[in-house]
Coordinates of C-alpha atoms in Angstrom, one line a residue:
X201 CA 136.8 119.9 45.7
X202 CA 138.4 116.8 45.3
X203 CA 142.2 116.5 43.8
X204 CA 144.1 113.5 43.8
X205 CA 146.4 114.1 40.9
X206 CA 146.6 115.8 37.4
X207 CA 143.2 115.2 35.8
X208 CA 142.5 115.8 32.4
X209 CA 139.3 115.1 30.4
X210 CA 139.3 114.9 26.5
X211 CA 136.1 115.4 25.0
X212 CA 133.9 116.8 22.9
X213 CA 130.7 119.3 23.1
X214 CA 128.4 117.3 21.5
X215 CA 129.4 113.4 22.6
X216 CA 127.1 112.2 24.9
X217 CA 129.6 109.9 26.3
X218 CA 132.6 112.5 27.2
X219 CA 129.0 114.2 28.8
X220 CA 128.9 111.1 31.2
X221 CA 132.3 111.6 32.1
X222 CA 132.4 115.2 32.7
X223 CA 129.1 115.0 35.0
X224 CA 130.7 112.4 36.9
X225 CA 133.6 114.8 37.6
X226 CA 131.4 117.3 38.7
X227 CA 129.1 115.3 40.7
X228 CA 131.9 113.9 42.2
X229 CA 133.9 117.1 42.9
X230 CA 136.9 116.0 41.0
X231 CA 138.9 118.9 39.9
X232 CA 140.1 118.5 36.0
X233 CA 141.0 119.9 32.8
X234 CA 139.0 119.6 30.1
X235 CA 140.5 119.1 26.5
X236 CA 137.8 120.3 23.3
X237 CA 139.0 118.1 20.8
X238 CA 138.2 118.3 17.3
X239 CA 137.2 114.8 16.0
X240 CA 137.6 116.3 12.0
X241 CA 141.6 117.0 13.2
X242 CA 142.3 114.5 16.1
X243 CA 145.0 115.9 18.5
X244 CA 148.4 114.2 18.6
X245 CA 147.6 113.6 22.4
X246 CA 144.1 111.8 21.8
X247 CA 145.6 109.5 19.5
X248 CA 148.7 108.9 22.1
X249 CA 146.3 108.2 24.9
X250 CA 143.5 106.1 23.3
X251 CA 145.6 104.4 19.9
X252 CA 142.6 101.4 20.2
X253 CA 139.8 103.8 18.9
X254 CA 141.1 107.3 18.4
X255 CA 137.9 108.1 20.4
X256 CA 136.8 110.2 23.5
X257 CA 136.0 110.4 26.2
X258 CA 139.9 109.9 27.3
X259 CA 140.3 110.2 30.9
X260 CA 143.9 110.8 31.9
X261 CA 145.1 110.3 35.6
X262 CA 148.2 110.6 36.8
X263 CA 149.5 110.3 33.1
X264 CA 147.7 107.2 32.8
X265 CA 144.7 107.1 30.5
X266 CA 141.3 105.3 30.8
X267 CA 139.2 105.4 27.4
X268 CA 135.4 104.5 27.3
X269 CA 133.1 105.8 29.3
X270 CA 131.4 103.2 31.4
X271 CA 134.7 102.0 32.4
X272 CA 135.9 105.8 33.0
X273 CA 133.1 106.0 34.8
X274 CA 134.1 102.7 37.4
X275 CA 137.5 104.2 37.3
X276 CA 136.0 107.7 38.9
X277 CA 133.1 106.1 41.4
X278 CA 136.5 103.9 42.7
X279 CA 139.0 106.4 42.8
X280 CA 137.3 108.9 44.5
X281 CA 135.1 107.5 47.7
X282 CA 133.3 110.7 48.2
X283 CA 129.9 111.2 49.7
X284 CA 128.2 110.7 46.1
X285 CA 128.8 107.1 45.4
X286 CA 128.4 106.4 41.3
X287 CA 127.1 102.9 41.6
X288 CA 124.8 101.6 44.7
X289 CA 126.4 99.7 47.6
X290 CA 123.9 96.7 47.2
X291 CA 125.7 94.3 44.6
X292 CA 123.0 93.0 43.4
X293 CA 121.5 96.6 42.6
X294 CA 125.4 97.6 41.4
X295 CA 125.1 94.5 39.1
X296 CA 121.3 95.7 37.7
X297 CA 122.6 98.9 37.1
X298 CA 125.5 97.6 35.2
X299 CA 123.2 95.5 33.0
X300 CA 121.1 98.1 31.9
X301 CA 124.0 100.6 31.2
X302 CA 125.2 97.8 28.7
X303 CA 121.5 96.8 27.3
X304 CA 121.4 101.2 26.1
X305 CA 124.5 101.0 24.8
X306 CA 125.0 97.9 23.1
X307 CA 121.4 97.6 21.9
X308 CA 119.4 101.0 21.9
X309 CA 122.1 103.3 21.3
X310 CA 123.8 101.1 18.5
X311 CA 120.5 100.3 16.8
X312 CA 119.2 103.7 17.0
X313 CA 122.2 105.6 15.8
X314 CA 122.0 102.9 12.7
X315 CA 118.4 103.7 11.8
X316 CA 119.3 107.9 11.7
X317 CA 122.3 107.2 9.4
X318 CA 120.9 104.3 7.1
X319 CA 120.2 105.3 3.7
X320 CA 117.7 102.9 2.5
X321 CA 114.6 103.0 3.6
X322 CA 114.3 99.4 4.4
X323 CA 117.1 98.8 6.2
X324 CA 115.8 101.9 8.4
X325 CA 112.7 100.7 8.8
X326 CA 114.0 97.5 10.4
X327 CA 116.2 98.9 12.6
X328 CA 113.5 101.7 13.9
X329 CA 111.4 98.5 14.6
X330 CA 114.5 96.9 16.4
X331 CA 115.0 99.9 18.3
X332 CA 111.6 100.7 19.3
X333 CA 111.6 97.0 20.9
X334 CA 114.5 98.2 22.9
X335 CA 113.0 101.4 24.1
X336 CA 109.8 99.3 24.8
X337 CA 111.6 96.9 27.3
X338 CA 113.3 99.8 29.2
X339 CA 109.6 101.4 29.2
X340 CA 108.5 97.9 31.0
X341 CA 111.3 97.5 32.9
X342 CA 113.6 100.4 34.0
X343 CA 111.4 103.5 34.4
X344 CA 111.5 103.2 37.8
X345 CA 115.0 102.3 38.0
X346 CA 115.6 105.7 36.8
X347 CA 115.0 108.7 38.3
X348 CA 111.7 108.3 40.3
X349 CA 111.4 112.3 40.9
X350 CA 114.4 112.3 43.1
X351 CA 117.2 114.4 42.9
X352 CA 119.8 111.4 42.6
X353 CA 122.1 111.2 39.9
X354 CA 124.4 107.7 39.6
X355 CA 125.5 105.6 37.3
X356 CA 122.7 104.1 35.6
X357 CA 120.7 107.7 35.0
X358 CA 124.3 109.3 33.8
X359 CA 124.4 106.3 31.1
X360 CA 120.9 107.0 30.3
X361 CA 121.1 110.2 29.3
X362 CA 121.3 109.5 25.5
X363 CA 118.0 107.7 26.4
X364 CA 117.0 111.3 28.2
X365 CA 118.0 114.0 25.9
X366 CA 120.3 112.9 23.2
X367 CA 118.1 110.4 21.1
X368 CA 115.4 113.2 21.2
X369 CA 117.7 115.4 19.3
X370 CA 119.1 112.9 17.1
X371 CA 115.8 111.4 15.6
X372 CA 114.7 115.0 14.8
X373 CA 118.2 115.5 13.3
X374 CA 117.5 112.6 11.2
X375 CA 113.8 112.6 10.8
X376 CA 112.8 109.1 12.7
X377 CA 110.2 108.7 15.5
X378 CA 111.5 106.6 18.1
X379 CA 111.1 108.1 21.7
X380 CA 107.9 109.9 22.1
X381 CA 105.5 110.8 24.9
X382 CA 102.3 108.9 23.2
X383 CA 104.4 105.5 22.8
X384 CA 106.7 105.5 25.5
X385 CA 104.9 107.7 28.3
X386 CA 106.9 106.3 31.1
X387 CA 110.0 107.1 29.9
X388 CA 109.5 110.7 28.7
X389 CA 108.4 111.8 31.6
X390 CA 111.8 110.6 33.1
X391 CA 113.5 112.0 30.4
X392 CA 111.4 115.6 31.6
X393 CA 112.5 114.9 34.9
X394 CA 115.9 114.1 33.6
X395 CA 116.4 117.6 31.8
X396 CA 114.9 119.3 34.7
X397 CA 117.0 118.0 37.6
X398 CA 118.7 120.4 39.5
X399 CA 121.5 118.1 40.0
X400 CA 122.0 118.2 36.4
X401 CA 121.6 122.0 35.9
X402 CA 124.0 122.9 39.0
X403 CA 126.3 121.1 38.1
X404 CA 126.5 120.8 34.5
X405 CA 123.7 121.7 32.1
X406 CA 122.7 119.9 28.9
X407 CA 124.3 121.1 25.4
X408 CA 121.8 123.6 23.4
X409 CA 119.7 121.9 21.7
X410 CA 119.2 123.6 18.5
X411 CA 123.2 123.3 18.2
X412 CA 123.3 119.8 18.8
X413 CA 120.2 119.0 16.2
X414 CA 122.6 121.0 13.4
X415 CA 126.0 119.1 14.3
X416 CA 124.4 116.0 14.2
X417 CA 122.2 116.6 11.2
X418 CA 125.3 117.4 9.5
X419 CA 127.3 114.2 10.9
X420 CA 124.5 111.7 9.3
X421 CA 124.2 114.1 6.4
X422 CA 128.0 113.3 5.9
X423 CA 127.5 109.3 6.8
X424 CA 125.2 109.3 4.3
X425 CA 126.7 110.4 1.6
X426 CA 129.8 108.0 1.9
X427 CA 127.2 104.9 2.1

């Protein structure tokens, strides 16, 4: 295992970015400590390390502290050179993968987590549409960037795991059809092969389902009611 340092991780069961981290950690080999943080009562630590957002994923190193997790993400694939680079060593395939990681989070992710909380209908309506043009474009475009039946897990895959596993639990939380095997058959049967991967079930497996569809059911209930 690797150790270069105090490592700490904070984080939060059901965030899909603090997963990203912590599977980078393991995949990695990166020995760390992993802080449950309560977003309802935010420790005084998370709000010392990350004062920008009051968010995790916080990765702290050496005392230092790296917040967001594409950049944590960098931060780990850098720091540790081990035999499981994060990111491929052809630039222009390091530069795709980037790309995409930004396109989910910035578009898909964003859109999507706007259409479960919106409380009128047309506003959700317009943002599923939105959102299923996102999902459409990865379906066209990135299936077989992802993972092609391989056991490989890197950057890119790691960032689309909301894509894999999280946005199927948060549209049944909210009641919204957005990723589903008749419209987008390429990409569930990544997102199959996603949950399935032994890397990923070694090393550290997906939150309970059930659990997560109750938290966030609750969380947009909540959102909701102070729109």
């Amino acid at each position: 295992m690797a150790n270069d340092g105090e490592v700490k991780l904070f984080g939060t069961w059901a965030s899909p970015f603090a997963f990203r981290v912590e599977l980078a950690l393991k995949l990695k080999g990166v020995q760390y400590e992993y802080i449950q943080e309560d977003l309802t009562d935010k420790s005084s630590d998370l709000l010392k390390y990350n004062p920008v957002h009051k968010k995790v994923p916080v990765l702290v190193h050496r005392g230092r502290p790296i917040a967001e997790s594409q950049v944590i993400l960098e931060y780990i694939d850098e720091t540790w050179k081990t035999d499981y680079p994060l990111l491929p060593q052809d630039p222009y395939e390091r530069a795709m993968a980037r790309f995409w990681a930004r396109f989910i989070d910035e578009k898909f992710l964003s859109t999507s987590w706007q259409a479960a909380c919106s409380s009128s209908e047309a506003e959700r309506e317009k943002l599923i549409e939105e959102a299923l043009g996102y999902l459409k474009v990865l379906e066209e475009q990135q299936h077989k960037r992802l993972l092609g039946g391989n056991d490989t897990i890197g950057f890119l895959e790691i960032c689309s795991s909301f894509v894999a596993y999280w946005i199927i639990v948060i549209q049944e939380a909210a009641g919204v059809d957005l990723l589903t095997e008749s419209k987008f058959p390429n990409l569930w049967k990544w997102a199959v092969e996603f949950q399935g991967c032994p890397a990923i079930k070694q090393k550290l497996p997906l939150p309970e389902k059930d659990r997560l569809v109750a938290f966030f059911s609750a969380m947009i209930e909540k959102i909701k009611r102070y729109k």
